[in-house]
XYZ file of C-alpha atoms in Angstrom:
680
model
C 372.980 101.798 154.760
C 372.293 102.019 158.082
C 369.748 105.452 158.164
C 366.593 105.445 160.559
C 363.678 105.382 158.292
C 360.917 107.329 159.991
C 358.210 105.423 162.311
C 354.960 104.793 160.603
C 351.850 104.127 162.495
C 350.425 100.458 161.510
C 346.686 100.444 161.101
C 346.088 96.508 162.147
C 347.763 93.952 164.201
C 347.764 89.964 163.048
C 348.685 87.321 165.196
C 350.063 84.506 162.893
C 350.278 80.974 164.752
C 353.899 79.848 165.594
C 355.790 78.039 162.798
C 356.716 74.690 163.047
C 360.404 74.741 163.413
C 359.237 76.480 166.419
C 360.539 73.632 169.451
C 358.823 72.188 171.140
C 360.963 72.298 174.643
C 361.575 76.274 174.361
C 360.952 77.738 177.465
C 357.631 79.217 177.269
C 358.906 82.913 178.543
C 360.915 83.168 175.971
C 357.873 82.212 173.123
C 355.555 84.551 174.532
C 358.616 87.424 175.423
C 359.162 87.510 171.605
C 355.685 87.406 170.571
C 354.616 90.290 172.740
C 357.678 92.585 170.970
C 356.767 91.589 167.705
C 353.520 92.598 168.676
C 354.196 95.725 169.668
C 356.454 96.469 166.750
C 353.537 95.204 164.579
C 350.857 97.045 166.600
C 352.517 100.608 167.238
C 355.869 100.787 164.778
C 355.414 100.685 161.438
C 356.166 97.708 161.257
C 353.575 95.290 158.537
C 355.437 91.594 158.739
C 358.058 90.840 161.177
C 360.341 87.108 161.137
C 362.665 86.207 163.709
C 365.130 83.111 165.197
C 367.128 82.098 167.343
C 369.975 79.384 166.561
C 371.923 77.673 170.489
C 374.534 75.765 169.828
C 373.432 75.484 166.232
C 369.934 73.977 166.427
C 367.237 76.344 165.661
C 365.454 76.635 168.795
C 362.936 79.598 168.133
C 361.729 80.481 164.217
C 358.828 82.622 164.311
C 357.076 85.889 162.791
C 353.846 88.194 163.156
C 352.127 90.207 160.986
C 351.644 89.454 157.478
C 353.861 88.887 154.312
C 350.309 90.483 151.878
C 348.023 93.002 152.989
C 345.906 92.741 150.452
C 345.803 88.492 151.066
C 346.726 88.477 155.039
C 349.127 85.997 153.115
C 351.221 84.678 156.821
C 355.064 85.161 156.723
C 356.711 81.589 157.375
C 360.320 80.714 157.791
C 361.360 80.625 153.974
C 359.319 84.244 153.438
C 362.500 86.674 151.932
C 363.206 89.760 153.101
C 366.022 92.565 152.841
C 368.726 92.822 155.058
C 370.087 96.154 154.296
C 373.696 96.608 156.209
C 373.817 93.071 157.506
C 375.092 92.749 153.649
C 378.040 93.778 154.669
C 379.222 91.225 156.636
C 379.004 88.707 154.257
C 381.617 90.841 152.023
C 383.598 90.913 155.380
C 383.076 87.372 155.469
C 384.661 86.840 151.701
C 387.169 89.032 152.157
C 388.311 86.925 155.198
C 387.935 83.757 153.003
C 390.381 85.051 151.081
C 392.788 85.841 153.491
C 392.325 82.500 154.751
C 393.029 80.849 151.165
C 396.444 83.478 151.155
C 395.305 85.670 148.423
C 394.328 88.735 150.327
C 396.435 90.079 153.023
C 394.238 93.534 154.340
C 396.959 95.340 155.573
C 398.386 95.394 152.208
C 397.035 98.757 150.118
C 394.247 98.179 148.151
C 395.796 98.658 145.180
C 397.751 95.873 145.052
C 394.402 93.847 144.926
C 392.440 97.226 142.331
C 395.384 98.593 140.649
C 392.541 101.173 139.064
C 391.974 102.184 142.395
C 392.612 106.274 142.001
C 391.234 109.354 143.509
C 392.847 112.809 143.455
C 394.412 112.901 147.106
C 397.415 110.831 147.110
C 396.538 110.025 150.776
C 394.646 107.019 148.422
C 397.274 105.146 148.443
C 397.600 104.205 152.368
C 393.832 102.641 152.245
C 394.147 99.295 153.362
C 391.072 96.635 153.140
C 391.420 96.805 157.170
C 390.752 100.157 156.802
C 387.438 99.326 154.993
C 386.765 96.896 156.979
C 386.166 99.157 159.745
C 385.493 101.860 158.873
C 388.464 103.916 159.221
C 389.314 104.299 155.108
C 388.822 108.306 155.429
C 386.736 107.862 152.094
C 383.395 110.327 152.045
C 380.808 107.297 152.737
C 378.490 106.922 150.441
C 377.369 106.966 146.559
C 373.289 106.565 146.208
C 372.955 108.083 142.724
C 371.075 105.067 141.006
C 371.500 102.878 144.194
C 367.905 101.164 145.357
C 365.809 100.847 142.735
C 362.039 99.378 142.583
C 361.848 96.034 139.962
C 365.425 97.399 138.636
C 368.920 95.813 139.489
C 370.584 97.700 137.517
C 374.800 97.659 138.091
C 375.206 101.381 137.482
C 376.354 102.167 140.858
C 379.034 98.961 141.221
C 380.211 99.790 138.026
C 381.174 103.361 138.024
C 381.997 103.660 141.821
C 385.721 103.510 140.893
C 385.149 106.713 138.425
C 383.374 108.293 140.925
C 386.433 108.187 143.234
C 388.921 109.135 140.967
C 388.021 113.400 141.315
C 387.213 112.477 144.891
C 388.902 113.506 148.240
C 389.244 111.911 151.336
C 387.953 113.796 154.570
C 391.266 112.432 156.928
C 393.639 110.693 156.918
C 393.416 106.846 156.872
C 393.218 104.970 160.204
C 392.954 108.008 161.493
C 388.957 107.226 162.883
C 386.134 105.839 162.001
C 382.801 106.386 160.696
C 380.322 104.624 158.764
C 381.306 104.435 155.262
C 379.025 102.533 152.676
C 381.470 103.180 149.922
C 384.167 100.818 151.791
C 382.080 97.501 151.369
C 381.338 98.279 147.938
C 385.178 98.378 147.425
C 385.638 95.293 149.605
C 382.698 93.816 146.618
C 385.187 94.712 144.058
C 388.225 93.597 145.491
C 386.230 89.440 146.092
C 385.395 89.706 142.138
C 388.843 90.980 141.269
C 390.632 88.290 143.739
C 388.728 85.664 143.192
C 387.827 85.938 139.298
C 383.759 85.213 139.773
C 380.941 88.316 139.989
C 379.860 88.695 143.373
C 376.989 87.281 143.702
C 378.479 84.012 141.805
C 381.030 83.884 144.509
C 378.520 83.832 147.429
C 376.890 81.354 145.644
C 379.171 78.617 145.527
C 381.229 79.703 149.024
C 378.543 80.608 151.511
C 375.063 79.235 150.476
C 376.143 75.951 148.705
C 377.867 74.917 151.160
C 375.289 75.944 154.575
C 372.542 75.024 152.484
C 371.023 78.737 152.364
C 368.027 78.749 149.750
C 367.004 81.991 150.540
C 369.994 84.217 150.616
C 369.999 86.038 147.475
C 371.595 89.302 145.460
C 369.205 91.614 142.918
C 371.167 89.753 140.359
C 369.789 86.128 141.502
C 367.112 84.331 139.432
C 364.578 83.234 142.381
C 360.899 83.386 143.355
C 360.515 87.381 143.900
C 357.005 86.112 144.902
C 359.024 85.041 148.088
C 359.689 88.860 149.796
C 357.971 90.175 152.048
C 355.537 92.522 151.101
C 357.004 96.201 151.331
C 354.844 99.239 151.755
C 354.612 103.096 151.778
C 351.890 105.578 153.659
C 351.737 107.561 150.259
C 350.848 104.668 147.981
C 347.782 102.658 148.016
C 348.944 98.411 148.358
C 351.854 96.903 147.444
C 355.234 98.276 146.442
C 356.917 96.844 143.896
C 360.477 95.001 144.813
C 362.594 97.417 146.032
C 366.565 96.170 144.347
C 369.638 97.467 147.020
C 371.810 97.287 144.216
C 375.048 98.485 146.043
C 375.252 94.241 146.576
C 378.126 94.389 149.543
C 377.284 97.230 151.060
C 373.783 96.507 151.872
C 371.745 94.518 148.761
C 371.439 91.020 149.901
C 368.217 89.367 150.679
C 367.399 86.470 153.348
C 365.583 84.979 155.747
C 365.926 84.954 159.858
C 367.067 80.646 159.911
C 369.608 81.753 157.457
C 371.102 84.731 158.822
C 371.296 82.735 162.048
C 373.247 79.832 159.918
C 375.469 82.011 158.297
C 376.195 83.295 162.030
C 378.356 80.369 162.888
C 380.369 81.445 160.606
C 380.730 84.610 161.744
C 381.981 82.735 165.203
C 384.202 80.647 164.118
C 381.997 77.181 164.034
C 382.376 76.340 160.528
C 385.812 76.190 159.878
C 385.477 74.357 156.485
C 384.507 78.430 154.987
C 386.374 80.657 156.909
C 388.821 80.103 159.909
C 388.521 80.240 163.208
C 391.320 82.443 163.288
C 389.861 85.045 160.694
C 386.641 84.237 162.400
C 387.768 85.309 165.511
C 389.911 88.282 163.903
C 387.017 90.038 162.797
C 385.757 90.877 166.405
C 388.766 92.657 167.528
C 387.873 96.151 168.698
C 389.177 98.052 165.950
C 387.252 101.330 166.706
C 390.001 101.629 169.224
C 392.560 101.775 166.312
C 391.440 105.573 165.535
C 390.217 108.146 167.778
C 386.585 107.239 169.256
C 383.702 108.377 171.344
C 385.219 106.635 174.786
C 384.726 102.565 176.186
C 381.242 103.432 177.931
C 378.438 101.327 177.061
C 377.080 101.776 173.411
C 375.993 100.406 170.736
C 378.884 101.436 168.563
C 381.963 99.986 168.759
C 383.377 98.960 164.993
C 385.125 95.225 164.674
C 385.457 94.367 160.891
C 381.864 94.465 159.569
C 380.511 94.369 162.937
C 379.023 97.766 163.650
C 379.733 95.962 167.941
C 381.900 93.707 168.872
C 380.845 94.725 172.678
C 377.182 95.761 172.442
C 375.241 97.404 175.013
C 373.247 95.824 177.332
C 375.107 92.953 177.141
C 378.360 94.667 178.090
C 376.265 95.720 181.885
C 376.663 91.821 182.136
C 380.052 90.872 181.102
C 378.812 88.821 177.624
C 380.088 89.813 174.414
C 377.862 90.794 171.941
C 379.072 91.066 168.197
C 375.888 93.152 166.287
C 375.362 93.856 162.314
C 371.720 95.738 161.890
C 370.650 97.190 158.601
C 368.401 99.455 156.965
C 366.939 99.730 152.868
C 364.858 102.795 152.633
C 361.332 99.437 153.218
C 363.010 96.357 154.914
C 365.611 96.216 158.502
C 367.531 93.603 160.203
C 369.662 92.996 162.673
C 372.545 90.148 163.716
C 373.173 89.592 166.432
C 375.253 86.611 168.246
C 376.873 86.209 171.807
C 380.289 83.781 170.135
C 381.038 82.645 173.834
C 377.794 80.761 174.574
C 377.230 79.964 170.852
C 373.701 81.937 170.148
C 372.927 84.168 167.696
C 369.460 86.040 166.957
C 368.237 87.527 163.924
C 365.476 90.077 162.744
C 364.270 91.099 159.892
C 361.187 93.318 158.899
C 358.901 95.255 156.868
C 359.072 98.259 157.837
C 360.156 99.633 161.309
C 364.146 100.238 161.759
C 366.882 98.431 162.199
C 367.497 100.148 165.547
C 363.857 98.590 166.702
C 364.531 95.517 165.175
C 367.632 95.706 167.711
C 366.148 96.515 170.428
C 363.840 93.724 170.130
C 366.541 90.992 169.221
C 367.997 92.075 172.954
C 365.233 92.078 175.136
C 364.879 88.577 173.946
C 368.263 87.151 174.081
C 368.255 88.419 177.637
C 364.955 86.226 178.374
C 366.749 83.082 176.711
C 370.192 84.156 178.885
C 368.423 84.192 181.666
C 365.889 80.988 181.340
C 369.829 79.196 180.990
C 371.193 80.318 183.616
C 373.321 82.593 181.669
C 372.524 85.326 184.040
C 370.517 85.559 187.154
C 367.990 88.526 186.733
C 367.342 90.916 183.811
C 368.996 94.938 184.714
C 365.457 96.874 185.494
C 365.451 99.635 182.751
C 367.462 103.047 184.201
C 365.455 106.001 184.979
C 365.297 109.989 184.895
C 365.059 112.626 186.969
C 364.910 116.239 185.497
C 367.993 117.882 186.558
C 368.752 119.924 189.522
C 371.040 122.895 188.037
C 374.533 123.260 189.680
C 376.953 126.715 189.205
C 378.847 125.597 186.366
C 382.640 126.421 185.694
C 383.386 129.539 183.746
C 386.501 127.818 182.268
C 383.112 125.619 179.532
C 381.945 129.015 178.398
C 385.257 128.922 176.160
C 383.324 125.913 174.661
C 380.864 128.741 173.149
C 381.152 129.103 169.628
C 379.997 127.684 165.840
C 379.829 123.451 165.883
C 379.189 121.516 161.963
C 377.719 118.459 161.644
C 377.693 116.773 158.376
C 374.339 118.788 156.555
C 374.410 121.707 159.312
C 376.543 124.688 161.457
C 375.017 125.901 164.701
C 375.804 128.298 166.127
C 376.830 126.790 170.693
C 375.808 129.789 172.996
C 376.247 128.882 176.658
C 374.445 131.576 179.119
C 373.714 130.860 182.646
C 374.782 127.459 182.569
C 372.682 125.985 179.591
C 371.991 126.123 176.139
C 370.491 124.736 173.045
C 371.168 122.190 170.167
C 368.309 121.402 167.350
C 367.006 117.494 167.346
C 369.279 114.687 167.302
C 368.798 111.224 165.432
C 365.642 112.208 162.851
C 363.871 113.637 165.669
C 363.598 110.517 167.757
C 365.478 112.770 170.471
C 363.616 116.499 170.033
C 365.597 120.212 169.797
C 365.376 121.509 173.689
C 367.628 122.980 175.825
C 370.494 121.713 178.077
C 371.540 122.393 181.838
C 374.547 122.258 183.438
C 374.014 119.459 185.653
C 377.759 118.873 187.239
C 381.020 116.563 185.751
C 380.868 118.301 183.078
C 378.025 117.466 181.598
C 374.649 118.848 180.407
C 371.102 117.297 180.992
C 367.817 117.731 178.625
C 365.124 118.156 180.750
C 364.117 114.380 181.636
C 367.991 113.580 182.418
C 368.050 111.080 179.767
C 370.435 112.788 177.225
C 373.972 113.727 178.678
C 376.157 116.312 176.729
C 379.437 117.516 176.954
C 382.138 118.728 175.035
C 385.821 116.920 174.024
C 388.750 117.997 173.156
C 390.298 115.087 171.284
C 393.977 114.191 170.254
C 393.755 115.151 166.673
C 392.852 118.540 168.797
C 389.439 118.945 167.407
C 386.546 119.667 169.993
C 383.493 117.559 169.813
C 379.931 117.668 171.340
C 379.714 114.427 172.836
C 376.219 112.771 173.699
C 374.827 109.935 175.301
C 371.415 109.610 174.394
C 369.045 106.705 176.275
C 366.375 106.142 174.143
C 362.994 105.416 175.453
C 360.529 103.120 172.908
C 357.750 102.878 174.748
C 356.403 98.443 175.121
C 359.843 97.664 172.858
C 362.445 98.874 175.519
C 365.038 100.958 175.128
C 369.188 101.774 173.156
C 371.817 103.069 174.637
C 374.012 104.919 172.016
C 377.001 107.349 172.779
C 378.280 109.744 169.760
C 380.032 112.700 169.051
C 377.315 114.615 167.196
C 379.021 118.217 166.254
C 382.638 119.339 165.624
C 384.407 122.795 166.566
C 384.548 124.651 163.536
C 386.870 127.893 162.825
C 385.455 131.436 161.558
C 385.744 131.418 157.800
C 385.109 135.267 156.572
C 383.804 135.781 153.046
C 385.210 138.843 150.904
C 382.006 140.690 149.023
C 381.839 138.806 146.201
C 381.924 135.767 147.378
C 379.302 136.520 150.698
C 376.884 137.769 147.964
C 376.842 134.023 145.495
C 375.850 132.123 148.147
C 373.479 134.210 150.496
C 371.337 134.184 146.327
C 371.575 130.367 147.285
C 370.614 131.096 150.477
C 367.438 128.413 151.161
C 367.110 127.377 147.582
C 366.708 123.985 146.408
C 367.765 122.155 144.141
C 366.395 118.485 142.795
C 367.810 115.674 141.144
C 368.445 115.046 137.339
C 369.639 111.690 136.507
C 368.166 109.374 139.559
C 366.764 106.920 137.063
C 362.575 107.249 137.284
C 362.692 103.484 139.030
C 364.433 105.037 142.144
C 362.751 104.456 145.544
C 364.354 107.478 146.614
C 361.278 109.362 144.566
C 359.371 108.491 147.637
C 361.788 109.982 149.904
C 362.304 113.211 148.135
C 365.132 114.181 151.110
C 367.262 112.156 149.254
C 367.140 113.816 145.647
C 366.444 116.657 146.740
C 369.035 119.055 148.188
C 368.460 122.100 150.284
C 370.981 125.057 150.641
C 370.844 126.934 154.074
C 374.104 129.022 154.585
C 374.016 128.749 158.683
C 376.891 131.459 159.190
C 378.979 133.503 157.700
C 381.556 130.821 156.073
C 379.454 127.362 155.355
C 376.533 126.234 153.293
C 374.748 123.247 154.387
C 377.561 121.836 157.065
C 380.773 122.360 154.283
C 383.510 124.966 154.191
C 382.708 127.900 151.678
C 386.025 127.897 149.339
C 384.943 130.322 146.687
C 382.230 131.803 144.895
C 380.946 127.915 143.560
C 382.682 125.586 146.177
C 382.547 124.333 149.123
C 383.704 121.437 150.891
C 383.082 118.636 153.525
C 384.415 120.663 157.296
C 384.306 118.402 159.397
C 386.181 114.950 160.647
C 383.645 113.172 163.197
C 384.025 109.228 164.376
C 381.157 106.895 164.878
C 377.794 107.905 162.861
C 377.483 112.300 162.512
C 380.232 112.612 159.701
C 379.217 109.994 157.660
C 378.008 111.132 153.889
C 380.100 113.803 153.608
C 379.869 115.464 150.453
C 381.229 119.008 149.012
C 379.072 121.497 146.884
C 379.921 122.291 143.182
C 377.778 125.146 140.971
C 378.045 125.568 137.432
C 376.078 127.943 135.375
C 374.797 126.673 132.035
C 372.271 128.298 129.517
C 370.966 130.475 132.086
C 370.812 127.889 134.836
C 372.666 127.357 137.559
C 373.470 123.387 138.526
C 374.870 121.790 141.946
C 376.761 118.436 142.043
C 377.442 116.717 144.667
C 379.015 113.255 144.554
C 378.965 112.909 140.801
C 375.356 113.813 140.654
C 373.614 116.455 139.510
C 370.783 118.667 140.576
C 369.297 121.941 138.749
C 368.533 124.857 140.487
C 364.554 125.480 141.411
C 365.023 129.123 139.809
C 365.501 126.929 136.194
C 362.185 125.165 136.955
C 359.504 125.964 134.765
C 355.368 125.836 135.335
C 353.974 122.933 133.588
C 351.559 124.349 130.909
C 347.605 123.093 130.974
C 345.595 121.316 128.369
C 347.789 119.185 126.302
C 351.191 119.083 125.714
C 354.330 116.913 125.083
C 357.457 116.495 126.734
C 361.119 114.466 125.438
C 363.213 113.169 127.865
C 366.618 114.815 126.546
C 369.588 112.795 124.693
C 371.537 113.039 127.882
C 368.779 111.197 129.776
C 368.434 113.611 132.666
C 365.315 113.977 133.803
C 362.631 117.308 133.258
C 360.801 119.144 136.314
C 358.117 121.396 136.680
C 356.299 123.941 138.940
C 352.824 123.454 139.379
C 351.379 126.856 139.502
C 347.798 128.190 140.238
C 346.250 127.363 136.611
C 347.629 124.142 136.224
C 346.868 123.324 140.339
C 344.195 121.621 141.868
C 343.560 120.312 137.581
C 343.418 116.358 137.197
C 346.764 115.921 134.943
C 346.587 112.529 132.862
C 349.888 110.710 131.597
C 350.358 108.995 128.999
C 353.655 106.877 130.127
C 356.587 105.534 128.345
C 357.758 101.826 128.588
C 360.635 102.552 130.380
C 359.252 105.926 132.057
C 357.370 107.398 135.062
C 356.635 111.138 137.095
C 356.284 111.860 140.533
C 354.157 115.008 141.707
C 355.162 116.238 145.017
C 352.794 118.707 147.119
C 354.667 122.049 148.448
C 356.064 120.688 151.536
C 358.208 117.932 149.116
C 355.477 114.764 150.893
C 354.708 112.600 147.521
C 351.198 112.680 145.990
C 351.924 109.909 143.445
C 354.670 108.040 141.840
C 353.657 106.203 139.029
C 356.540 103.758 139.047
C 355.417 102.415 142.428
C 351.583 103.463 142.247
C 351.352 102.513 138.550
C 348.735 105.430 138.413
C 348.634 107.875 135.203
C 345.622 110.164 136.687
C 346.891 112.285 139.529
C 345.375 115.915 141.067
C 347.946 118.535 140.869
C 348.259 120.089 144.786
C 349.127 123.979 145.047
C 352.734 124.933 144.532
C 353.929 121.640 143.783
C 356.223 119.991 141.607
C 356.621 117.254 138.484
C 359.208 115.394 137.620
C 359.424 113.366 134.750
C 361.988 110.307 133.817
C 362.885 107.629 131.640
C 365.563 106.607 129.097
C 367.004 109.555 126.271
C 364.445 110.029 123.386
C 360.825 108.870 125.729
C 358.295 110.935 125.010
C 355.303 111.898 127.190
C 351.716 113.298 125.963
C 349.973 115.163 128.884
C 346.674 116.229 129.524
C 345.990 118.770 132.266
C 342.256 119.819 132.580
């Protein structure tokens, strides 16, 4: 679940004593480097607590933390404080799959249907998908089914249980094996594979075959019975106090909890040093350069180059030193993690945090590991950060003008107009790189105003033309990250007839709101997950999809690496005069069908289909206090006119809120749940 979450500024810095597990002979510069960088995470990047550990040749030589486990009590983080590790969980299901290979129960190059016989899709190419393609992200699956996956104090297994059913009606976005692009559903399918082949639930398999032999006492799934008080607390700016426990119920994809020390112990399995669990041959095969087997952005220094499970098998900046580094990062909404291992030197480091992002954790870990390598004499010096200057514009070859045109990525389409050696592009990486103008600086590259981003055009062997971006991302006080990615794909014109064009113009700019996301879902704190805004960016394209007819649009892009992930189709239907949208089997209702909430006293009941009820806040209800008699299994959320969270009862446990002008209210619960509301 590798998505960049917005970084919030932390108000206080808590520096805690070092834990007893810290080795006395550890070089002082490493201790200081780690503590200083961790303090930067807490003071400047919205992290409430960070825990980290280094294992060197089987021994924990650094185990420490900065920040707090609980802001209310200032309770310190200890070496057994647990965090959600997000997509770093993928390494566990990857290892579990390879353990079955060792047992001669799975061949990762046989069709997936060999092991999951009821796996079918509405696209005959699904029969060519193999476990290897799941492991290296090249299956061709659209990407992810997020419905009811991230729940507060709720370990409902619906997402896992219904995945195969949802995939039955879906297609692929590319030929299996053609290229690798990050795919969460792939690792959900691997979880199912492990269960079908082993005869155990995935939670049972991990407990028996991984945690028990390694002696891991704090590596758990949401389905395990353990003391939730061991988990580091999580926070969200709009909610006062700590949030309920976050359960990532897509366990194979991102559902595990662990500690930094235990992750470094698990790294011994991944690097072939625990052959009683995983053979050295299988561990080595997981480090293979799988990304090279399909279309890929380049062999340049990068933070992404997929192996089997691994995000990177030649991670920057270690590749600049001739050192092989393997990396896997993970993000839920609230927790973040990274595991980096240097197999040739038998060194691993794990960083876990509440708040921040896996990108920040990775930069932190990389810098500390470089300091450790220097102290050991493995590298002589740490290379200085790159410096950039504003580009000098040079005359652009006229043939580059042919790259002007319509481009798309998942969620949007843009028009690129190259004129006088320059063009504009929107923001990248959730705003980490701002929208700006790029000017031609020679050698086929257009540069950002500060020179840290280089844009070029690349026609690949599949006949597609991509906008390629080389990013050098700097995080003050923390460090930098290098990333090379395909961001957009050139699209053909898609002219529409008058009837179809009019139907989509009517939807342009309208919001559609999720109806079947459980009210325990943390996505109510991140409205972008429960709200879909339709944007007819250019004729024939809407929200990055290609319009097919009046009520259907399909994924338009095939982009390797990261930007082509989580693709979707749009399907519209009308019932009783209201328009509904379906995406990945999840239903949304048009804003036009949402009515204002009544003033005074009123009662509402969740319908028999269990769908949520949405209301607008008009001028008659605005600025008044709404008090809700909430059923045990129910809850509500209130948003302002910009979509910001005002209150979410599942997280805040409040039942009274002042209603904002132009905002929205959603009620959710089980079918038949009744809500008594008083607005005065």
